[in-house]
PDB file of C-alpha atoms and ligand atoms in Angstrom:
ATOM      1  CA  MET W   1     -27.565 -25.335 -37.399  1.00  0.00           C
ATOM      2  CA  SER W   2     -29.230 -26.088 -34.130  1.00  0.00           C
ATOM      3  CA  SER W   3     -25.986 -27.438 -32.681  1.00  0.00           C
ATOM      4  CA  LEU W   4     -24.365 -24.148 -33.607  1.00  0.00           C
ATOM      5  CA  LEU W   5     -27.087 -22.338 -31.753  1.00  0.00           C
ATOM      6  CA  ARG W   6     -26.697 -24.616 -28.765  1.00  0.00           C
ATOM      7  CA  ARG W   7     -22.980 -23.980 -28.763  1.00  0.00           C
ATOM      8  CA  ALA W   8     -23.536 -20.239 -28.836  1.00  0.00           C
ATOM      9  CA  GLY W   9     -25.917 -20.647 -25.916  1.00  0.00           C
ATOM     10  CA  LEU W  10     -23.318 -22.612 -23.968  1.00  0.00           C
ATOM     11  CA  MET W  11     -20.709 -19.966 -24.589  1.00  0.00           C
ATOM     12  CA  LEU W  12     -23.079 -17.255 -23.472  1.00  0.00           C
ATOM     13  CA  GLY W  13     -23.820 -19.233 -20.339  1.00  0.00           C
ATOM     14  CA  ALA W  14     -20.135 -19.613 -19.629  1.00  0.00           C
ATOM     15  CA  ALA W  15     -19.597 -15.891 -20.103  1.00  0.00           C
ATOM     16  CA  VAL W  16     -22.421 -15.072 -17.696  1.00  0.00           C
ATOM     17  CA  LEU W  17     -21.025 -17.497 -15.144  1.00  0.00           C
ATOM     18  CA  LEU W  18     -17.553 -16.068 -15.532  1.00  0.00           C
ATOM     19  CA  SER W  19     -18.638 -12.483 -15.059  1.00  0.00           C
ATOM     20  CA  ALA W  20     -20.784 -13.474 -12.087  1.00  0.00           C
ATOM     21  CA  SER W  21     -17.818 -15.131 -10.403  1.00  0.00           C
ATOM     22  CA  LEU W  22     -15.632 -12.143 -11.228  1.00  0.00           C
ATOM     23  CA  ALA W  23     -18.137  -9.855  -9.560  1.00  0.00           C
ATOM     24  CA  LEU W  24     -18.154 -12.148  -6.560  1.00  0.00           C
ATOM     25  CA  ALA W  25     -14.357 -12.100  -6.422  1.00  0.00           C
ATOM     26  CA  GLN W  26     -14.465  -8.330  -6.424  1.00  0.00           C
ATOM     27  CA  THR W  27     -16.883  -8.068  -3.534  1.00  0.00           C
ATOM     28  CA  GLN W  28     -14.801 -10.565  -1.619  1.00  0.00           C
ATOM     29  CA  ALA W  29     -11.699  -8.430  -2.161  1.00  0.00           C
ATOM     30  CA  GLN W  30     -13.315  -5.713  -0.035  1.00  0.00           C
ATOM     31  CA  PRO W  31     -11.403  -5.984   3.269  1.00  0.00           C
ATOM     32  CA  PRO W  32      -8.936  -3.093   3.279  1.00  0.00           C
ATOM     33  CA  ALA W  33      -5.805  -5.129   3.910  1.00  0.00           C
ATOM     34  CA  PRO W  34      -4.896  -7.797   1.432  1.00  0.00           C
ATOM     35  CA  ALA W  35      -5.322 -10.905   3.553  1.00  0.00           C
ATOM     36  CA  GLU W  36      -1.678 -11.816   3.284  1.00  0.00           C
ATOM     37  CA  GLU W  37      -0.388  -8.573   4.784  1.00  0.00           C
ATOM     38  CA  THR W  38      -0.027  -8.293   8.562  1.00  0.00           C
ATOM     39  CA  PRO W  39       1.863  -5.864  10.814  1.00  0.00           C
ATOM     40  CA  GLU W  40       4.277  -8.673  11.737  1.00  0.00           C
ATOM     41  CA  MET W  41       5.661  -8.620   8.212  1.00  0.00           C
ATOM     42  CA  PHE W  42       7.212  -5.221   8.830  1.00  0.00           C
ATOM     43  CA  PRO W  43      10.137  -4.102  11.000  1.00  0.00           C
ATOM     44  CA  ASP W  44       9.495  -4.475  14.692  1.00  0.00           C
ATOM     45  CA  ALA W  45       9.482  -1.018  16.274  1.00  0.00           C
ATOM     46  CA  PRO W  46       7.149   0.825  18.650  1.00  0.00           C
ATOM     47  CA  HIS W  47       3.704   1.699  17.280  1.00  0.00           C
ATOM     48  CA  ARG W  48       3.869  -0.687  14.384  1.00  0.00           C
ATOM     49  CA  GLU W  49       0.166  -1.558  14.659  1.00  0.00           C
ATOM     50  CA  GLU W  50      -0.919   2.082  14.766  1.00  0.00           C
ATOM     51  CA  ALA W  51       1.065   2.905  11.644  1.00  0.00           C
ATOM     52  CA  PHE W  52      -0.015  -0.200   9.808  1.00  0.00           C
ATOM     53  CA  TYR W  53      -3.710   0.298  10.407  1.00  0.00           C
ATOM     54  CA  ALA W  54      -3.558   4.028   9.725  1.00  0.00           C
ATOM     55  CA  CYS W  55      -2.292   3.387   6.211  1.00  0.00           C
ATOM     56  CA  ILE W  56      -3.864   0.191   4.935  1.00  0.00           C
ATOM     57  CA  ALA W  57      -7.349   1.639   4.636  1.00  0.00           C
ATOM     58  CA  CYS W  58      -6.310   2.803   1.190  1.00  0.00           C
ATOM     59  CA  HIS W  59      -3.235   0.938   0.026  1.00  0.00           C
ATOM     60  CA  ASN W  60      -1.037  -1.864   1.185  1.00  0.00           C
ATOM     61  CA  PHE W  61       1.748  -1.209   3.628  1.00  0.00           C
ATOM     62  CA  LYS W  62       4.378  -2.458   1.211  1.00  0.00           C
ATOM     63  CA  LEU W  63       3.920   0.780  -0.654  1.00  0.00           C
ATOM     64  CA  VAL W  64       4.861   2.592   2.538  1.00  0.00           C
ATOM     65  CA  ALA W  65       7.704   0.233   3.432  1.00  0.00           C
ATOM     66  CA  ALA W  66       9.228   0.725  -0.008  1.00  0.00           C
ATOM     67  CA  GLN W  67       9.997   4.338   0.878  1.00  0.00           C
ATOM     68  CA  GLY W  68      12.761   5.697   3.061  1.00  0.00           C
ATOM     69  CA  MET W  69      12.515   9.216   4.411  1.00  0.00           C
ATOM     70  CA  SER W  70      13.415  11.526   7.224  1.00  0.00           C
ATOM     71  CA  ARG W  71      10.784  12.233   9.880  1.00  0.00           C
ATOM     72  CA  GLU W  72      10.181  15.584   8.263  1.00  0.00           C
ATOM     73  CA  LYS W  73       9.508  14.018   4.854  1.00  0.00           C
ATOM     74  CA  TRP W  74       7.252  11.398   6.408  1.00  0.00           C
ATOM     75  CA  GLY W  75       5.336  14.263   8.002  1.00  0.00           C
ATOM     76  CA  GLU W  76       4.966  15.856   4.582  1.00  0.00           C
ATOM     77  CA  THR W  77       3.816  12.535   3.155  1.00  0.00           C
ATOM     78  CA  LEU W  78       1.085  12.324   5.783  1.00  0.00           C
ATOM     79  CA  ALA W  79       0.003  15.885   5.055  1.00  0.00           C
ATOM     80  CA  TRP W  80      -0.074  14.954   1.363  1.00  0.00           C
ATOM     81  CA  MET W  81      -2.252  11.894   2.064  1.00  0.00           C
ATOM     82  CA  VAL W  82      -4.662  14.195   3.855  1.00  0.00           C
ATOM     83  CA  SER W  83      -4.733  17.018   1.345  1.00  0.00           C
ATOM     84  CA  LYS W  84      -4.621  15.011  -1.873  1.00  0.00           C
ATOM     85  CA  HIS W  85      -5.954  11.579  -1.013  1.00  0.00           C
ATOM     86  CA  ASN W  86      -8.741  12.282   1.472  1.00  0.00           C
ATOM     87  CA  MET W  87      -7.046  10.655   4.404  1.00  0.00           C
ATOM     88  CA  GLN W  88      -8.685  11.470   7.720  1.00  0.00           C
ATOM     89  CA  PRO W  89      -6.184  13.659   9.568  1.00  0.00           C
ATOM     90  CA  LEU W  90      -4.698  11.731  12.498  1.00  0.00           C
ATOM     91  CA  ALA W  91      -5.039  13.064  16.009  1.00  0.00           C
ATOM     92  CA  GLU W  92      -1.769  14.710  17.030  1.00  0.00           C
ATOM     93  CA  GLU W  93      -0.966  11.895  19.448  1.00  0.00           C
ATOM     94  CA  ASP W  94      -1.473   9.243  16.755  1.00  0.00           C
ATOM     95  CA  ARG W  95       0.423  11.238  14.202  1.00  0.00           C
ATOM     96  CA  LYS W  96       3.416  11.239  16.545  1.00  0.00           C
ATOM     97  CA  LYS W  97       3.185   7.488  17.006  1.00  0.00           C
ATOM     98  CA  VAL W  98       2.908   6.824  13.304  1.00  0.00           C
ATOM     99  CA  LEU W  99       5.845   9.139  12.600  1.00  0.00           C
ATOM    100  CA  ASP W 100       7.891   7.428  15.343  1.00  0.00           C
ATOM    101  CA  TYR W 101       7.385   4.129  13.625  1.00  0.00           C
ATOM    102  CA  LEU W 102       7.996   5.376  10.106  1.00  0.00           C
ATOM    103  CA  GLU W 103      11.123   7.246  11.102  1.00  0.00           C
ATOM    104  CA  ALA W 104      12.561   4.294  13.008  1.00  0.00           C
ATOM    105  CA  SER W 105      11.691   1.673  10.422  1.00  0.00           C
ATOM    106  CA  PHE W 106      12.048   3.396   7.082  1.00  0.00           C
ATOM    107  CA  PRO W 107      14.798   6.017   7.345  1.00  0.00           C
ATOM    108  CA  PRO W 108      16.333   7.606   4.254  1.00  0.00           C
ATOM    109  CA  LYS W 109      18.153   5.000   2.243  1.00  0.00           C
ATOM    110  CA  ALA W 110      21.841   5.228   1.567  1.00  0.00           C
ATOM    111  CA  PRO W 111      22.410   6.368  -2.026  1.00  0.00           C
ATOM    112  CA  SER W 112      23.838   2.955  -2.928  1.00  0.00           C
ATOM    113  CA  GLN W 113      20.577   1.262  -1.915  1.00  0.00           C
ATOM    114  CA  GLN W 114      18.409   3.528  -3.952  1.00  0.00           C
ATOM    115  CA  GLY W 115      18.885   1.712  -7.198  1.00  0.00           C
ATOM    116  CA  GLY W 116      18.375   4.078 -10.069  1.00  0.00           C
ATOM    117  CA  TRP W 117      20.890   4.529 -12.828  1.00  0.00           C
ATOM    118  CA  LYS W 118      24.448   3.505 -12.168  1.00  0.00           C
ATOM    119  CA  ASN W 119      27.293   4.454 -14.404  1.00  0.00           C
ATOM    120  CA  PRO W 120      28.572   1.107 -15.709  1.00  0.00           C
ATOM    121  CA  PHE W 121      32.018   2.573 -16.329  1.00  0.00           C
ATOM    122  CA  LEU W 122      32.532   3.431 -12.689  1.00  0.00           C
ATOM    123  CA  ASN W 123      32.249  -0.112 -11.328  1.00  0.00           C
TER     124      ASN W 123
HETATM  125  C1  HEC E   1      -7.534   7.870   2.556  1.00  0.00           C
HETATM  126  C2  HEC E   1      -6.632   7.106   1.791  1.00  0.00           C
HETATM  127  C3  HEC E   1      -5.179   6.988   2.200  1.00  0.00           C
HETATM  128  C4  HEC E   1      -4.663   6.714   3.445  1.00  0.00           C
HETATM  129  C5  HEC E   1      -5.406   6.478   4.755  1.00  0.00           C
HETATM  130  C6  HEC E   1      -3.240   6.661   3.279  1.00  0.00           C
HETATM  131  N1  HEC E   1      -2.905   6.876   1.962  1.00  0.00           N
HETATM  132 FE1  HEC E   1      -1.038   6.844   1.170  1.00  0.00          FE
HETATM  133  N2  HEC E   1      -1.804   7.014  -0.694  1.00  0.00           N
HETATM  134  C7  HEC E   1      -3.137   7.167  -0.998  1.00  0.00           C
HETATM  135  C8  HEC E   1      -3.284   7.214  -2.438  1.00  0.00           C
HETATM  136  C9  HEC E   1      -4.607   7.374  -3.178  1.00  0.00           C
HETATM  137  C10 HEC E   1      -1.995   7.091  -2.974  1.00  0.00           C
HETATM  138  C11 HEC E   1      -1.590   7.125  -4.428  1.00  0.00           C
HETATM  139  C12 HEC E   1      -2.089   5.969  -5.180  1.00  0.00           C
HETATM  140  C13 HEC E   1      -1.306   4.752  -4.947  1.00  0.00           C
HETATM  141  O1  HEC E   1      -0.097   4.767  -5.210  1.00  0.00           O
HETATM  142  O2  HEC E   1      -1.899   3.729  -4.507  1.00  0.00           O
HETATM  143  C14 HEC E   1      -1.089   6.940  -1.860  1.00  0.00           C
HETATM  144  C15 HEC E   1       0.273   6.763  -1.979  1.00  0.00           C
HETATM  145  C16 HEC E   1       1.173   6.721  -0.925  1.00  0.00           C
HETATM  146  C17 HEC E   1       2.610   6.614  -1.033  1.00  0.00           C
HETATM  147  C18 HEC E   1       3.356   6.402  -2.329  1.00  0.00           C
HETATM  148  C19 HEC E   1       3.978   7.611  -2.853  1.00  0.00           C
HETATM  149  C20 HEC E   1       4.799   7.251  -4.051  1.00  0.00           C
HETATM  150  O3  HEC E   1       5.747   7.966  -4.289  1.00  0.00           O
HETATM  151  O4  HEC E   1       4.493   6.248  -4.719  1.00  0.00           O
HETATM  152  C21 HEC E   1       3.117   6.654   0.215  1.00  0.00           C
HETATM  153  C22 HEC E   1       4.588   6.614   0.632  1.00  0.00           C
HETATM  154  C23 HEC E   1       2.010   6.751   1.122  1.00  0.00           C
HETATM  155  N3  HEC E   1       0.838   6.784   0.403  1.00  0.00           N
HETATM  156  C24 HEC E   1       2.127   6.797   2.487  1.00  0.00           C
HETATM  157  C25 HEC E   1       1.058   6.656   3.364  1.00  0.00           C
HETATM  158  C26 HEC E   1       1.210   6.436   4.775  1.00  0.00           C
HETATM  159  C27 HEC E   1       2.534   6.379   5.530  1.00  0.00           C
HETATM  160  C28 HEC E   1      -0.045   6.299   5.282  1.00  0.00           C
HETATM  161  C29 HEC E   1      -0.455   6.015   6.706  1.00  0.00           C
HETATM  162  C30 HEC E   1       0.086   6.791   7.770  1.00  0.00           C
HETATM  163  C31 HEC E   1      -0.987   6.463   4.179  1.00  0.00           C
HETATM  164  N4  HEC E   1      -0.269   6.666   3.026  1.00  0.00           N
HETATM  165  C32 HEC E   1      -2.348   6.429   4.303  1.00  0.00           C
HETATM  166  C33 HEC E   1      -4.175   7.250  -0.098  1.00  0.00           C
HETATM  167  C34 HEC E   1      -4.069   7.054   1.270  1.00  0.00           C
END
């Protein structure tokens, strides 16, 4: 009986320890950029740093790099970040720089690169 109780106590202790270390892990995950992501991982074009740091406050840059759009669509994306996701509007000068980078590095993808459904009978 008492060994059962002791075992329950041990398990409780382990659970407390586990949740404490989970909480610690969460506070340590605070820096905005996942540690493994750096501007150098993305295509080398003017204003890479500006674009990178403008976006990673909220999400990783991979999410951005996964897209391919015209300058106009990138502009709409920025406006959408501001209106829907509480992004601080960029100063006009910075907005231009960020758009320069996005346009140069992540242009619209050719339809064949877009993945999506392919008709198996056409290949
Ligand atoms: C203030 C926060 C914030 C900032 C700064 C921000 N975004 Fe976002 N963004 C979001 C949120 C929230 C989402 C939607 C949730 C998610 O997918 O993580 C999102 C999603 C996206 C998506 C994905 C859309 C999709 O179809 O999945 C793109 C592209 C994007 N953001 C581009 C940018 C670019 C480019 C920048 C920098 C110039 C930027 N964001 C900066 C908050 C932000």
